[in-house]
C-alpha atoms as a printed R data frame, in Angstrom:
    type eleno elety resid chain resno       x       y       z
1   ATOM     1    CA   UNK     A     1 117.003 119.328  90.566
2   ATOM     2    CA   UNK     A     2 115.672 115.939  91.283
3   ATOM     3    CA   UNK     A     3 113.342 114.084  89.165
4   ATOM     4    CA   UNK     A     4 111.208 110.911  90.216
5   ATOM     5    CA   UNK     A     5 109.547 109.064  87.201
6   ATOM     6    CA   UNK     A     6 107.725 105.878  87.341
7   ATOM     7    CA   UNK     A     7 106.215 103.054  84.987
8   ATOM     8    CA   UNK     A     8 104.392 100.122  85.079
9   ATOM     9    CA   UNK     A     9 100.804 100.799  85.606
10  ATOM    10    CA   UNK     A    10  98.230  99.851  83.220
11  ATOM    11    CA   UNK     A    11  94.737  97.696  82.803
12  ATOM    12    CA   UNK     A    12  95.260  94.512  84.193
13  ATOM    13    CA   UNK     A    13  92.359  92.022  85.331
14  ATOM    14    CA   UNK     A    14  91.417  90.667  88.708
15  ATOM    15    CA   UNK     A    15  94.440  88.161  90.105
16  ATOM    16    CA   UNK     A    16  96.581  89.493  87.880
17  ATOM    17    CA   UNK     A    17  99.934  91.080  88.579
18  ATOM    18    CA   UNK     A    18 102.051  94.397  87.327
19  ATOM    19    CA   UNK     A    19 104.830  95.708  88.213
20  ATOM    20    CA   UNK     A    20 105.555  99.682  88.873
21  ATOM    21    CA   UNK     A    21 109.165 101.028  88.706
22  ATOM    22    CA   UNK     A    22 110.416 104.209  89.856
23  ATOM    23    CA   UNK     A    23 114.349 105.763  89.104
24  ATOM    24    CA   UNK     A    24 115.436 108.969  90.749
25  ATOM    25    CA   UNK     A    25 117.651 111.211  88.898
26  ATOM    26    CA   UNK     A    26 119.427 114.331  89.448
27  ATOM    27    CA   UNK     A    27 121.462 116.306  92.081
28  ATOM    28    CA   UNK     A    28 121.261 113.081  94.494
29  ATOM    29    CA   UNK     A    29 123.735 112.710  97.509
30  ATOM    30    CA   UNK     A    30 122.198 109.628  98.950
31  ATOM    31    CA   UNK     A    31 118.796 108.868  99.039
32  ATOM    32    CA   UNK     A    32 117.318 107.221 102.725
33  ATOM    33    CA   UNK     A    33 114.230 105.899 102.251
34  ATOM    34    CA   UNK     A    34 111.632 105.303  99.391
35  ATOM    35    CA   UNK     A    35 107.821 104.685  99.346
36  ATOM    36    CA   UNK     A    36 104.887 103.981  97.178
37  ATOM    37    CA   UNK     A    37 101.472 105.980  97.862
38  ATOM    38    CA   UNK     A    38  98.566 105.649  96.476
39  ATOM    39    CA   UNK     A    39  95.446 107.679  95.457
40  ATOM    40    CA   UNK     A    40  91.785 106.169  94.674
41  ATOM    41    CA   UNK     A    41  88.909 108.510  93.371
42  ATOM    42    CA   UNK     A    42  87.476 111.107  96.017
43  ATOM    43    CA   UNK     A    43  89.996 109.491  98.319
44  ATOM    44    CA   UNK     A    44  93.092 111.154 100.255
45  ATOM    45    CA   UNK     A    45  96.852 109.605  99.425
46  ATOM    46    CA   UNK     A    46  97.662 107.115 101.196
47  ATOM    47    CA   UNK     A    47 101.228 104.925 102.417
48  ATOM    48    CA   UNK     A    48 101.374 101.475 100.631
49  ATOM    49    CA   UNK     A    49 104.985 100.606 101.222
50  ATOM    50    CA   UNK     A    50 108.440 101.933 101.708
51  ATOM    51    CA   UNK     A    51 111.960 100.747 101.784
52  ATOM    52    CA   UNK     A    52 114.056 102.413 104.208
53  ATOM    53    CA   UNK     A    53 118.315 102.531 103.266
54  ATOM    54    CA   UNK     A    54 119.564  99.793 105.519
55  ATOM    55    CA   UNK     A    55 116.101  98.837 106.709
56  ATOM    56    CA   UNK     A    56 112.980  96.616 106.784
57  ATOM    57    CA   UNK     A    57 110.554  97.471 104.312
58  ATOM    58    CA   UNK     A    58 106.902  97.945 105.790
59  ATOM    59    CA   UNK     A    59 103.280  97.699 104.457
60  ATOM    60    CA   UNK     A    60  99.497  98.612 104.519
61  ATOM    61    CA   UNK     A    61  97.494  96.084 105.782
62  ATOM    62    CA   UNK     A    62  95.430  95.832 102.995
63  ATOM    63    CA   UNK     A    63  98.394  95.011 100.959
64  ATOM    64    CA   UNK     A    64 100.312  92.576 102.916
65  ATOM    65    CA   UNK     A    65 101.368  88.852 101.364
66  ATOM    66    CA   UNK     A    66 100.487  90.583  98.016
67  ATOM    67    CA   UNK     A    67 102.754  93.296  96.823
68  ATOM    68    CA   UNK     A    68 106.381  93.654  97.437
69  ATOM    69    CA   UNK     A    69 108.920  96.720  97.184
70  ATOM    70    CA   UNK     A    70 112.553  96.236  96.340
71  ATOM    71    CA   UNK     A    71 115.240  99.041  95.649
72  ATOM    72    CA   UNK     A    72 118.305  98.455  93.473
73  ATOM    73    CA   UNK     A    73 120.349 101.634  95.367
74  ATOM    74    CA   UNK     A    74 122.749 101.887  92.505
75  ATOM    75    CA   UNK     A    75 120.210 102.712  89.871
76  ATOM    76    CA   UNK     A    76 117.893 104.919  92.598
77  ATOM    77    CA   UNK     A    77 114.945 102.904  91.733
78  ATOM    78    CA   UNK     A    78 112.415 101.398  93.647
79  ATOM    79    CA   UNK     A    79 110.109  98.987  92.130
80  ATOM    80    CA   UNK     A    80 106.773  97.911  93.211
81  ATOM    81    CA   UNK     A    81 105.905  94.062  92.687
82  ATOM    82    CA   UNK     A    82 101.870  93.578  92.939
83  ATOM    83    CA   UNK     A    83  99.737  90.287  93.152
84  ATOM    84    CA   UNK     A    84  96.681  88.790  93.265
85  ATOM    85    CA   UNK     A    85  95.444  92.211  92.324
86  ATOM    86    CA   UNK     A    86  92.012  93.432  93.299
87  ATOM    87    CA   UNK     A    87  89.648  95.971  92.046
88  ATOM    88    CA   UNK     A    88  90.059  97.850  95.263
89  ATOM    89    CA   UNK     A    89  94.053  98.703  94.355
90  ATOM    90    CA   UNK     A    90  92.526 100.714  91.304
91  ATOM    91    CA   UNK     A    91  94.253 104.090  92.208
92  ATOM    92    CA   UNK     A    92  96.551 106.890  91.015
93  ATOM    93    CA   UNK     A    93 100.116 104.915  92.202
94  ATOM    94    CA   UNK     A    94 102.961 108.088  93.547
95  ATOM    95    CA   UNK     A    95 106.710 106.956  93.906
96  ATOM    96    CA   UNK     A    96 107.750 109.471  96.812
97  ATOM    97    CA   UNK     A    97 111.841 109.468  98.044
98  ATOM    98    CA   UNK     A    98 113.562 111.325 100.835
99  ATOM    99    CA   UNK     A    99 116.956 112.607 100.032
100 ATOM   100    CA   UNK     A   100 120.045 114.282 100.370
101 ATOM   101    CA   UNK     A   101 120.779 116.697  97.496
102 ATOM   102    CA   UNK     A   102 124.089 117.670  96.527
103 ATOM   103    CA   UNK     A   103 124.096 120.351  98.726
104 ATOM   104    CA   UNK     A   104 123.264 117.730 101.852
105 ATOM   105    CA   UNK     A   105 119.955 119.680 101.871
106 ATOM   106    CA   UNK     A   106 117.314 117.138 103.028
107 ATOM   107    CA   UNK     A   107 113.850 116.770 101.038
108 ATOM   108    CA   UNK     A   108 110.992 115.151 100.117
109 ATOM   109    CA   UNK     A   109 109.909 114.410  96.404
110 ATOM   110    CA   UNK     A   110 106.923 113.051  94.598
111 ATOM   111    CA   UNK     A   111 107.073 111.016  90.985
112 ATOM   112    CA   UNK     A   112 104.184 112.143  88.764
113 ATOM   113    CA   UNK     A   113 102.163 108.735  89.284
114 ATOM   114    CA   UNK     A   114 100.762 106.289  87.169
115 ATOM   115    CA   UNK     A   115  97.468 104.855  86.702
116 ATOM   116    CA   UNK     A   116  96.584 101.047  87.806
117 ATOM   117    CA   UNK     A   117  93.199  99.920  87.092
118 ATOM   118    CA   UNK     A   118  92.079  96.287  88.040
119 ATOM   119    CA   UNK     A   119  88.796  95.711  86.456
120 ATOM   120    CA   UNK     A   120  87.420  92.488  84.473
């Protein structure tokens, strides 16, 4: 089994800054790439970065200059620096990997999410 959790969200006001973190455990050969999604209200999930193994990380437009994703590989967390937060990054934030088990069976797996709110 392989378990994503992450922490870091919370109430935090305009400009302000938090940081999410997100470790990987389990039956984990080697893990390629890992993302951060997010989910507003009434809204469908949606790619904010990810740090491929090896690789350039990428990121939404709307989040550009502002947040920054990082990935210490020998603790199979990624962690999720954001800035000059707005109210418009209030959302349901998902940790999401894509892995090799064990087994060298390739999958896709979701963290439970945490809650950011950016409100005065």
């Amino acid at each position: 089994q392989v378990q994503l959790v992450e922490s870091g969200g919370g109430l935090v006001q305009p400009g302000g800054s938090l940081r999410l973190s997100c470790a990987a455990s389990g039956n984990i050969l080697r893990i390629n790439t890992m993302s951060w999604y997010r989910q507003a209200p009434g809204e469908q999930r949606e790619p904010v970065a990810a740090v491929p193994s090896g690789g350039s990380s990428t990121y939404a437009d709307s989040v550009k200059g502002r947040f920054t994703i990082s990935r210490d590989s020998a603790k199979n967390t990624v962690y999720l620096q954001m800035n000059s937060l707005k109210p418009e990054d209030t959302a349901v934030y998902y940790c999401n990997a894509d892995l090799l088990d064990w087994a060298s069976r390739r999958g896709t797996y979701w963290g439970q999410g945490t809650q950011v709110t950016v409100s005065s």
